[in-house]
């Protein structure tokens, strides 16, 4: 079984994922980060949602990053397959990096690049395109956005 179920397995996976991000992308995580592996109910509760078990496909949040009161945190659901856990940790650690490093200039550059891609790939002129990056305290970056939900997050 590839599920990550113990704290020791999760700590090893977390450290390997962060080391990989630092080596490949030169991203430094030189600040304390509170890391928690917990059950689906607590993950959902932490994002203001309710976990409803189902035998059908049901998208749900399996982890989230937060920045509140000067503290960085990462919460990930236990029992996830190894590859899903790696992807979740990498994704959420990217949000922690964004919380720490992105100022208005970086956000403006991202908006400009996204607008250009929309114009080039969809043929939509830049003038009517509106992209907003909103800092949402205590939640994952964009967690409450319609786009995040449509992507099954």
Short mmCIF file of N, CA and C in Angstrom, two decimals:
data_model
loop_
_atom_site.label_atom_id
_atom_site.label_comp_id
_atom_site.label_asym_id
_atom_site.label_seq_id
_atom_site.Cartn_x
_atom_site.Cartn_y
_atom_site.Cartn_z
N UNK A 1 0.85 -1.19 0.00
CA UNK A 1 0.00 0.00 0.00
C UNK A 1 0.88 1.23 0.00
N UNK A 2 0.47 2.22 -0.77
CA UNK A 2 1.28 3.43 -0.87
C UNK A 2 0.74 4.57 -0.01
N UNK A 3 -0.27 4.32 0.78
CA UNK A 3 -0.87 5.38 1.60
C UNK A 3 0.10 5.84 2.68
N UNK A 4 0.14 7.13 2.90
CA UNK A 4 0.94 7.73 3.96
C UNK A 4 0.05 7.80 5.20
N UNK A 5 0.35 6.98 6.19
CA UNK A 5 -0.55 6.90 7.35
C UNK A 5 0.11 7.22 8.69
N UNK A 6 1.44 7.22 8.73
CA UNK A 6 2.10 7.50 10.00
C UNK A 6 2.79 8.86 9.97
N UNK A 7 2.97 9.42 11.15
CA UNK A 7 3.65 10.72 11.24
C UNK A 7 5.07 10.62 10.71
N UNK A 8 5.74 9.52 10.97
CA UNK A 8 7.11 9.34 10.49
C UNK A 8 7.17 9.33 8.96
N UNK A 9 6.25 8.60 8.32
CA UNK A 9 6.20 8.57 6.85
C UNK A 9 5.93 9.97 6.30
N UNK A 10 5.01 10.67 6.95
CA UNK A 10 4.67 12.00 6.48
C UNK A 10 5.84 12.97 6.65
N UNK A 11 6.52 12.90 7.79
CA UNK A 11 7.68 13.79 8.01
C UNK A 11 8.76 13.54 6.95
N UNK A 12 9.02 12.26 6.64
CA UNK A 12 10.01 11.93 5.61
C UNK A 12 9.58 12.47 4.25
N UNK A 13 8.32 12.25 3.89
CA UNK A 13 7.81 12.72 2.61
C UNK A 13 7.84 14.25 2.54
N UNK A 14 7.44 14.91 3.63
CA UNK A 14 7.46 16.37 3.67
C UNK A 14 8.88 16.89 3.46
N UNK A 15 9.83 16.34 4.19
CA UNK A 15 11.22 16.79 4.08
C UNK A 15 11.76 16.55 2.67
N UNK A 16 11.48 15.38 2.09
CA UNK A 16 11.94 15.08 0.73
C UNK A 16 11.33 16.05 -0.29
N UNK A 17 10.05 16.35 -0.13
CA UNK A 17 9.37 17.25 -1.06
C UNK A 17 9.94 18.66 -0.96
N UNK A 18 10.12 19.15 0.26
CA UNK A 18 10.69 20.49 0.44
C UNK A 18 12.12 20.53 -0.08
N UNK A 19 12.91 19.51 0.20
CA UNK A 19 14.29 19.47 -0.31
C UNK A 19 14.30 19.50 -1.84
N UNK A 20 13.38 18.75 -2.47
CA UNK A 20 13.29 18.73 -3.93
C UNK A 20 12.94 20.12 -4.46
N UNK A 21 11.99 20.79 -3.83
CA UNK A 21 11.60 22.13 -4.29
C UNK A 21 12.77 23.11 -4.15
N UNK A 22 13.52 22.97 -3.06
CA UNK A 22 14.66 23.86 -2.87
C UNK A 22 15.76 23.58 -3.90
N UNK A 23 16.01 22.31 -4.19
CA UNK A 23 17.06 21.95 -5.14
C UNK A 23 16.68 22.30 -6.58
N UNK A 24 15.45 21.98 -6.97
CA UNK A 24 15.04 22.19 -8.35
C UNK A 24 14.69 23.64 -8.67
N UNK A 25 14.04 24.31 -7.76
CA UNK A 25 13.50 25.64 -8.05
C UNK A 25 14.18 26.75 -7.25
N UNK A 26 15.16 26.39 -6.43
CA UNK A 26 15.89 27.37 -5.62
C UNK A 26 14.95 28.19 -4.74
N UNK A 27 13.94 27.51 -4.21
CA UNK A 27 12.98 28.12 -3.30
C UNK A 27 13.45 27.85 -1.88
N UNK A 28 13.61 28.90 -1.10
CA UNK A 28 14.03 28.71 0.29
C UNK A 28 12.84 28.81 1.23
N UNK A 29 12.74 27.85 2.11
CA UNK A 29 11.74 27.87 3.17
C UNK A 29 12.51 27.99 4.48
N UNK A 30 13.01 29.20 4.73
CA UNK A 30 13.87 29.42 5.88
C UNK A 30 13.10 30.00 7.07
N UNK A 31 11.82 29.66 7.14
CA UNK A 31 11.01 30.14 8.24
C UNK A 31 10.31 28.96 8.90
N UNK A 32 9.91 29.10 10.16
CA UNK A 32 9.18 28.00 10.80
C UNK A 32 7.82 27.79 10.15
N UNK A 33 7.47 26.53 9.95
CA UNK A 33 6.18 26.18 9.36
C UNK A 33 5.55 25.11 10.25
N UNK A 34 4.37 25.40 10.74
CA UNK A 34 3.64 24.40 11.52
C UNK A 34 3.01 23.42 10.54
N UNK A 35 3.34 22.14 10.68
CA UNK A 35 2.85 21.11 9.76
C UNK A 35 1.99 20.13 10.53
N UNK A 36 0.82 19.82 9.97
CA UNK A 36 -0.11 18.93 10.63
C UNK A 36 -0.68 17.94 9.62
N UNK A 37 -0.66 16.66 9.95
CA UNK A 37 -1.34 15.63 9.18
C UNK A 37 -2.56 15.24 10.01
N UNK A 38 -3.75 15.32 9.41
CA UNK A 38 -4.97 15.09 10.17
C UNK A 38 -6.01 14.39 9.29
N UNK A 39 -7.20 14.19 9.82
CA UNK A 39 -8.24 13.49 9.07
C UNK A 39 -9.03 14.43 8.17
N UNK A 40 -9.85 13.85 7.29
CA UNK A 40 -10.62 14.61 6.31
C UNK A 40 -11.57 15.61 6.96
N UNK A 41 -12.14 15.25 8.10
CA UNK A 41 -13.05 16.17 8.79
C UNK A 41 -12.34 17.45 9.21
N UNK A 42 -11.14 17.31 9.77
CA UNK A 42 -10.40 18.49 10.23
C UNK A 42 -9.89 19.33 9.06
N UNK A 43 -9.49 18.68 7.97
CA UNK A 43 -9.07 19.44 6.79
C UNK A 43 -10.24 20.26 6.27
N UNK A 44 -11.38 19.62 6.11
CA UNK A 44 -12.57 20.34 5.62
C UNK A 44 -12.94 21.48 6.57
N UNK A 45 -12.95 21.20 7.85
CA UNK A 45 -13.30 22.22 8.85
C UNK A 45 -12.35 23.42 8.76
N UNK A 46 -11.07 23.15 8.53
CA UNK A 46 -10.08 24.21 8.43
C UNK A 46 -10.27 25.12 7.24
N UNK A 47 -11.02 24.66 6.24
CA UNK A 47 -11.29 25.48 5.06
C UNK A 47 -12.73 25.98 5.05
N UNK A 48 -13.43 25.78 6.17
CA UNK A 48 -14.80 26.25 6.26
C UNK A 48 -15.81 25.37 5.54
N UNK A 49 -15.43 24.14 5.32
CA UNK A 49 -16.32 23.20 4.62
C UNK A 49 -16.69 22.05 5.52
N UNK A 50 -17.61 21.25 5.04
CA UNK A 50 -18.07 20.07 5.76
C UNK A 50 -17.69 18.84 4.95
N UNK A 51 -17.04 17.87 5.57
CA UNK A 51 -16.69 16.63 4.89
C UNK A 51 -17.88 15.68 4.94
N UNK A 52 -18.32 15.26 3.78
CA UNK A 52 -19.43 14.31 3.69
C UNK A 52 -18.92 13.08 2.95
N UNK A 53 -18.71 11.96 3.66
CA UNK A 53 -18.23 10.75 3.00
C UNK A 53 -19.22 10.29 1.92
N UNK A 54 -18.67 9.76 0.84
CA UNK A 54 -19.51 9.32 -0.26
C UNK A 54 -18.84 8.17 -0.99
N UNK A 55 -19.64 7.29 -1.56
CA UNK A 55 -19.09 6.21 -2.39
C UNK A 55 -18.95 6.69 -3.83
N UNK A 56 -19.54 7.81 -4.13
CA UNK A 56 -19.43 8.42 -5.45
C UNK A 56 -18.20 9.33 -5.48
N UNK A 57 -17.80 9.74 -6.68
CA UNK A 57 -16.72 10.71 -6.80
C UNK A 57 -17.17 12.02 -6.15
N UNK A 58 -16.36 12.54 -5.31
CA UNK A 58 -16.65 13.82 -4.68
C UNK A 58 -15.34 14.57 -4.50
N UNK A 59 -15.20 15.70 -5.18
CA UNK A 59 -13.97 16.47 -5.02
C UNK A 59 -13.96 17.06 -3.62
N UNK A 60 -12.77 17.16 -3.07
CA UNK A 60 -12.65 17.75 -1.74
C UNK A 60 -11.24 18.27 -1.55
N UNK A 61 -11.10 19.11 -0.60
CA UNK A 61 -9.79 19.66 -0.25
C UNK A 61 -9.02 18.59 0.52
N UNK A 62 -7.78 18.32 0.12
CA UNK A 62 -6.96 17.32 0.83
C UNK A 62 -5.80 17.97 1.57
N UNK A 63 -5.74 19.29 1.49
CA UNK A 63 -4.71 20.01 2.22
C UNK A 63 -4.88 21.50 2.00
N UNK A 64 -4.28 22.28 2.86
CA UNK A 64 -4.30 23.73 2.67
C UNK A 64 -3.13 24.36 3.39
N UNK A 65 -2.75 25.53 2.86
CA UNK A 65 -1.71 26.34 3.49
C UNK A 65 -2.40 27.52 4.14
N UNK A 66 -1.76 28.05 5.18
CA UNK A 66 -2.34 29.22 5.82
C UNK A 66 -1.22 30.12 6.33
N UNK A 67 -1.57 31.38 6.42
CA UNK A 67 -0.70 32.37 7.03
C UNK A 67 -1.58 33.23 7.90
N UNK A 68 -1.40 33.15 9.18
CA UNK A 68 -2.21 33.92 10.12
C UNK A 68 -1.37 34.30 11.32
N UNK A 69 -1.51 35.53 11.75
CA UNK A 69 -0.80 36.02 12.93
C UNK A 69 0.70 35.79 12.86
N UNK A 70 1.26 35.97 11.66
CA UNK A 70 2.69 35.82 11.47
C UNK A 70 3.19 34.38 11.45
N UNK A 71 2.29 33.41 11.42
CA UNK A 71 2.66 31.99 11.43
C UNK A 71 2.25 31.33 10.11
N UNK A 72 3.17 30.54 9.56
CA UNK A 72 2.88 29.76 8.36
C UNK A 72 2.45 28.37 8.80
N UNK A 73 1.49 27.80 8.10
CA UNK A 73 1.03 26.46 8.44
C UNK A 73 0.66 25.65 7.21
N UNK A 74 0.76 24.34 7.35
CA UNK A 74 0.40 23.40 6.30
C UNK A 74 -0.39 22.28 6.95
N UNK A 75 -1.58 21.99 6.41
CA UNK A 75 -2.43 20.92 6.92
C UNK A 75 -2.72 19.98 5.76
N UNK A 76 -2.44 18.68 5.95
CA UNK A 76 -2.63 17.69 4.90
C UNK A 76 -3.39 16.50 5.46
N UNK A 77 -4.31 15.97 4.65
CA UNK A 77 -5.10 14.80 5.07
C UNK A 77 -4.22 13.55 5.13
N UNK A 78 -4.39 12.77 6.19
CA UNK A 78 -3.63 11.53 6.30
C UNK A 78 -4.30 10.44 5.46
N UNK A 79 -3.54 9.40 5.15
CA UNK A 79 -4.08 8.27 4.41
C UNK A 79 -4.07 8.44 2.90
N UNK A 80 -3.53 9.55 2.41
CA UNK A 80 -3.49 9.77 0.96
C UNK A 80 -2.40 8.91 0.33
N UNK A 81 -2.58 8.52 -0.93
CA UNK A 81 -1.49 7.81 -1.62
C UNK A 81 -0.24 8.69 -1.66
N UNK A 82 0.91 8.07 -1.67
CA UNK A 82 2.19 8.77 -1.62
C UNK A 82 2.28 9.87 -2.69
N UNK A 83 1.97 9.54 -3.94
CA UNK A 83 2.11 10.54 -5.01
C UNK A 83 1.15 11.70 -4.82
N UNK A 84 -0.06 11.44 -4.33
CA UNK A 84 -1.02 12.52 -4.07
C UNK A 84 -0.54 13.39 -2.92
N UNK A 85 0.06 12.78 -1.94
CA UNK A 85 0.57 13.53 -0.79
C UNK A 85 1.74 14.43 -1.22
N UNK A 86 2.62 13.92 -2.05
CA UNK A 86 3.73 14.73 -2.57
C UNK A 86 3.18 15.92 -3.33
N UNK A 87 2.21 15.67 -4.22
CA UNK A 87 1.63 16.76 -5.01
C UNK A 87 0.96 17.80 -4.12
N UNK A 88 0.25 17.35 -3.10
CA UNK A 88 -0.43 18.27 -2.18
C UNK A 88 0.59 19.10 -1.41
N UNK A 89 1.61 18.46 -0.87
CA UNK A 89 2.63 19.20 -0.12
C UNK A 89 3.31 20.22 -1.02
N UNK A 90 3.70 19.83 -2.23
CA UNK A 90 4.37 20.76 -3.15
C UNK A 90 3.44 21.93 -3.50
N UNK A 91 2.19 21.63 -3.78
CA UNK A 91 1.23 22.67 -4.12
C UNK A 91 1.05 23.66 -2.96
N UNK A 92 0.83 23.14 -1.78
CA UNK A 92 0.59 24.00 -0.62
C UNK A 92 1.84 24.75 -0.19
N UNK A 93 3.00 24.13 -0.32
CA UNK A 93 4.25 24.83 0.00
C UNK A 93 4.49 25.99 -0.98
N UNK A 94 4.00 25.85 -2.20
CA UNK A 94 4.08 26.96 -3.15
C UNK A 94 3.28 28.15 -2.63
N UNK A 95 2.11 27.88 -2.05
CA UNK A 95 1.33 28.97 -1.47
C UNK A 95 2.07 29.62 -0.30
N UNK A 96 2.73 28.83 0.52
CA UNK A 96 3.51 29.39 1.63
C UNK A 96 4.62 30.29 1.08
N UNK A 97 5.28 29.82 0.02
CA UNK A 97 6.31 30.65 -0.62
C UNK A 97 5.70 31.95 -1.13
N UNK A 98 4.50 31.86 -1.74
CA UNK A 98 3.84 33.07 -2.23
C UNK A 98 3.51 34.02 -1.09
N UNK A 99 2.98 33.50 0.00
CA UNK A 99 2.65 34.35 1.15
C UNK A 99 3.89 35.12 1.60
N UNK A 100 5.01 34.46 1.57
CA UNK A 100 6.25 35.04 2.08
C UNK A 100 6.92 36.01 1.10
N UNK A 101 6.80 35.73 -0.20
CA UNK A 101 7.63 36.43 -1.17
C UNK A 101 6.94 37.35 -2.16
N UNK A 102 5.68 37.19 -2.37
CA UNK A 102 5.03 37.98 -3.40
C UNK A 102 4.59 39.34 -2.89
N UNK A 103 5.08 40.34 -3.58
CA UNK A 103 4.62 41.69 -3.35
C UNK A 103 3.75 42.11 -4.52
N UNK A 104 3.40 43.36 -4.57
CA UNK A 104 2.52 43.87 -5.63
C UNK A 104 3.16 43.75 -7.01
N UNK A 105 4.49 43.92 -7.13
CA UNK A 105 5.15 43.83 -8.43
C UNK A 105 5.04 42.42 -9.01
N UNK A 106 5.21 41.40 -8.17
CA UNK A 106 5.09 40.03 -8.65
C UNK A 106 3.67 39.70 -9.06
N UNK A 107 2.71 40.19 -8.29
CA UNK A 107 1.30 39.95 -8.64
C UNK A 107 0.97 40.63 -9.97
N UNK A 108 1.46 41.85 -10.16
CA UNK A 108 1.21 42.58 -11.42
C UNK A 108 1.85 41.84 -12.60
N UNK A 109 3.06 41.31 -12.40
CA UNK A 109 3.73 40.56 -13.47
C UNK A 109 2.94 39.30 -13.82
N UNK A 110 2.44 38.60 -12.82
CA UNK A 110 1.64 37.40 -13.07
C UNK A 110 0.36 37.76 -13.82
N UNK A 111 -0.32 38.79 -13.39
CA UNK A 111 -1.54 39.22 -14.07
C UNK A 111 -1.24 39.57 -15.53
N UNK A 112 -0.14 40.27 -15.77
CA UNK A 112 0.24 40.62 -17.14
C UNK A 112 0.52 39.39 -17.99
N UNK A 113 1.23 38.43 -17.42
CA UNK A 113 1.55 37.21 -18.16
C UNK A 113 0.29 36.40 -18.45
N UNK A 114 -0.59 36.27 -17.47
CA UNK A 114 -1.83 35.53 -17.68
C UNK A 114 -2.71 36.21 -18.72
N UNK A 115 -2.78 37.51 -18.68
CA UNK A 115 -3.57 38.26 -19.66
C UNK A 115 -3.01 38.03 -21.06
N UNK A 116 -1.70 38.05 -21.21
CA UNK A 116 -1.08 37.80 -22.52
C UNK A 116 -1.38 36.40 -23.02
N UNK A 117 -1.33 35.42 -22.14
CA UNK A 117 -1.64 34.03 -22.54
C UNK A 117 -3.09 33.92 -22.98
N UNK A 118 -4.00 34.54 -22.26
CA UNK A 118 -5.41 34.52 -22.64
C UNK A 118 -5.59 35.17 -24.00
N UNK A 119 -4.93 36.29 -24.22
CA UNK A 119 -5.04 37.00 -25.50
C UNK A 119 -4.49 36.14 -26.64
N UNK A 120 -3.34 35.51 -26.41
CA UNK A 120 -2.70 34.71 -27.46
C UNK A 120 -3.43 33.40 -27.74
N UNK A 121 -3.82 32.68 -26.70
CA UNK A 121 -4.40 31.36 -26.90
C UNK A 121 -5.89 31.38 -27.19
N UNK A 122 -6.62 32.32 -26.61
CA UNK A 122 -8.07 32.37 -26.80
C UNK A 122 -8.50 33.45 -27.79
N UNK A 123 -7.56 34.30 -28.16
CA UNK A 123 -7.90 35.37 -29.09
C UNK A 123 -8.79 36.43 -28.48
N UNK A 124 -8.75 36.55 -27.16
CA UNK A 124 -9.56 37.55 -26.45
C UNK A 124 -8.68 38.78 -26.26
N UNK A 125 -9.14 39.95 -26.71
CA UNK A 125 -8.33 41.14 -26.50
C UNK A 125 -8.10 41.41 -25.01
N UNK A 126 -6.98 41.98 -24.69
CA UNK A 126 -6.60 42.19 -23.30
C UNK A 126 -7.53 43.15 -22.56
N UNK A 127 -8.13 44.09 -23.27
CA UNK A 127 -8.93 45.13 -22.61
C UNK A 127 -10.06 44.59 -21.72
N UNK A 128 -10.88 43.62 -22.18
CA UNK A 128 -11.96 43.17 -21.29
C UNK A 128 -11.53 42.14 -20.24
N UNK A 129 -10.29 41.66 -20.31
CA UNK A 129 -9.83 40.63 -19.37
C UNK A 129 -9.53 41.27 -18.02
N UNK A 130 -10.08 40.68 -16.96
CA UNK A 130 -9.82 41.14 -15.61
C UNK A 130 -9.38 39.96 -14.76
N UNK A 131 -8.16 40.00 -14.30
CA UNK A 131 -7.62 38.96 -13.43
C UNK A 131 -7.32 39.62 -12.10
N UNK A 132 -7.81 39.02 -11.04
CA UNK A 132 -7.59 39.58 -9.72
C UNK A 132 -6.92 38.54 -8.84
N UNK A 133 -5.90 38.96 -8.15
CA UNK A 133 -5.26 38.11 -7.16
C UNK A 133 -5.62 38.70 -5.81
N UNK A 134 -6.33 37.92 -5.03
CA UNK A 134 -6.82 38.40 -3.75
C UNK A 134 -6.18 37.61 -2.62
N UNK A 135 -5.60 38.28 -1.68
CA UNK A 135 -5.07 37.61 -0.50
C UNK A 135 -6.22 37.30 0.42
N UNK A 136 -6.42 36.02 0.71
CA UNK A 136 -7.51 35.59 1.57
C UNK A 136 -6.88 35.10 2.87
N UNK A 137 -6.98 35.85 3.95
CA UNK A 137 -6.33 35.43 5.19
C UNK A 137 -6.89 34.12 5.73
N UNK A 138 -6.00 33.35 6.34
CA UNK A 138 -6.36 32.11 7.03
C UNK A 138 -6.83 30.99 6.12
N UNK A 139 -6.70 31.12 4.82
CA UNK A 139 -7.11 30.04 3.93
C UNK A 139 -6.08 29.87 2.84
N UNK A 140 -6.27 28.86 2.05
CA UNK A 140 -5.44 28.61 0.89
C UNK A 140 -5.64 29.75 -0.11
N UNK A 141 -4.61 30.08 -0.86
CA UNK A 141 -4.65 31.11 -1.89
C UNK A 141 -5.74 30.78 -2.90
N UNK A 142 -6.81 31.55 -2.93
CA UNK A 142 -7.88 31.32 -3.87
C UNK A 142 -8.86 30.23 -3.48
N UNK A 143 -8.77 29.73 -2.28
CA UNK A 143 -9.60 28.59 -1.87
C UNK A 143 -11.09 28.86 -2.02
N UNK A 144 -11.52 30.06 -1.77
CA UNK A 144 -12.94 30.37 -1.85
C UNK A 144 -13.37 30.81 -3.25
N UNK A 145 -12.47 30.79 -4.20
CA UNK A 145 -12.80 31.27 -5.53
C UNK A 145 -13.57 30.26 -6.36
N UNK A 146 -14.38 30.76 -7.25
CA UNK A 146 -15.16 29.89 -8.14
C UNK A 146 -14.22 29.03 -8.99
N UNK A 147 -13.13 29.62 -9.46
CA UNK A 147 -12.22 28.88 -10.31
C UNK A 147 -11.62 27.70 -9.55
N UNK A 148 -11.23 27.89 -8.30
CA UNK A 148 -10.68 26.79 -7.52
C UNK A 148 -11.69 25.66 -7.42
N UNK A 149 -12.95 25.98 -7.18
CA UNK A 149 -13.98 24.94 -7.09
C UNK A 149 -14.17 24.25 -8.42
N UNK A 150 -14.14 24.99 -9.51
CA UNK A 150 -14.37 24.37 -10.81
C UNK A 150 -13.23 23.42 -11.19
N UNK A 151 -12.08 23.63 -10.59
CA UNK A 151 -10.96 22.73 -10.83
C UNK A 151 -10.97 21.51 -9.92
N UNK A 152 -12.02 21.40 -9.11
CA UNK A 152 -12.17 20.22 -8.26
C UNK A 152 -11.38 20.29 -6.98
N UNK A 153 -10.93 21.49 -6.61
CA UNK A 153 -10.17 21.64 -5.37
C UNK A 153 -11.08 21.85 -4.21
#
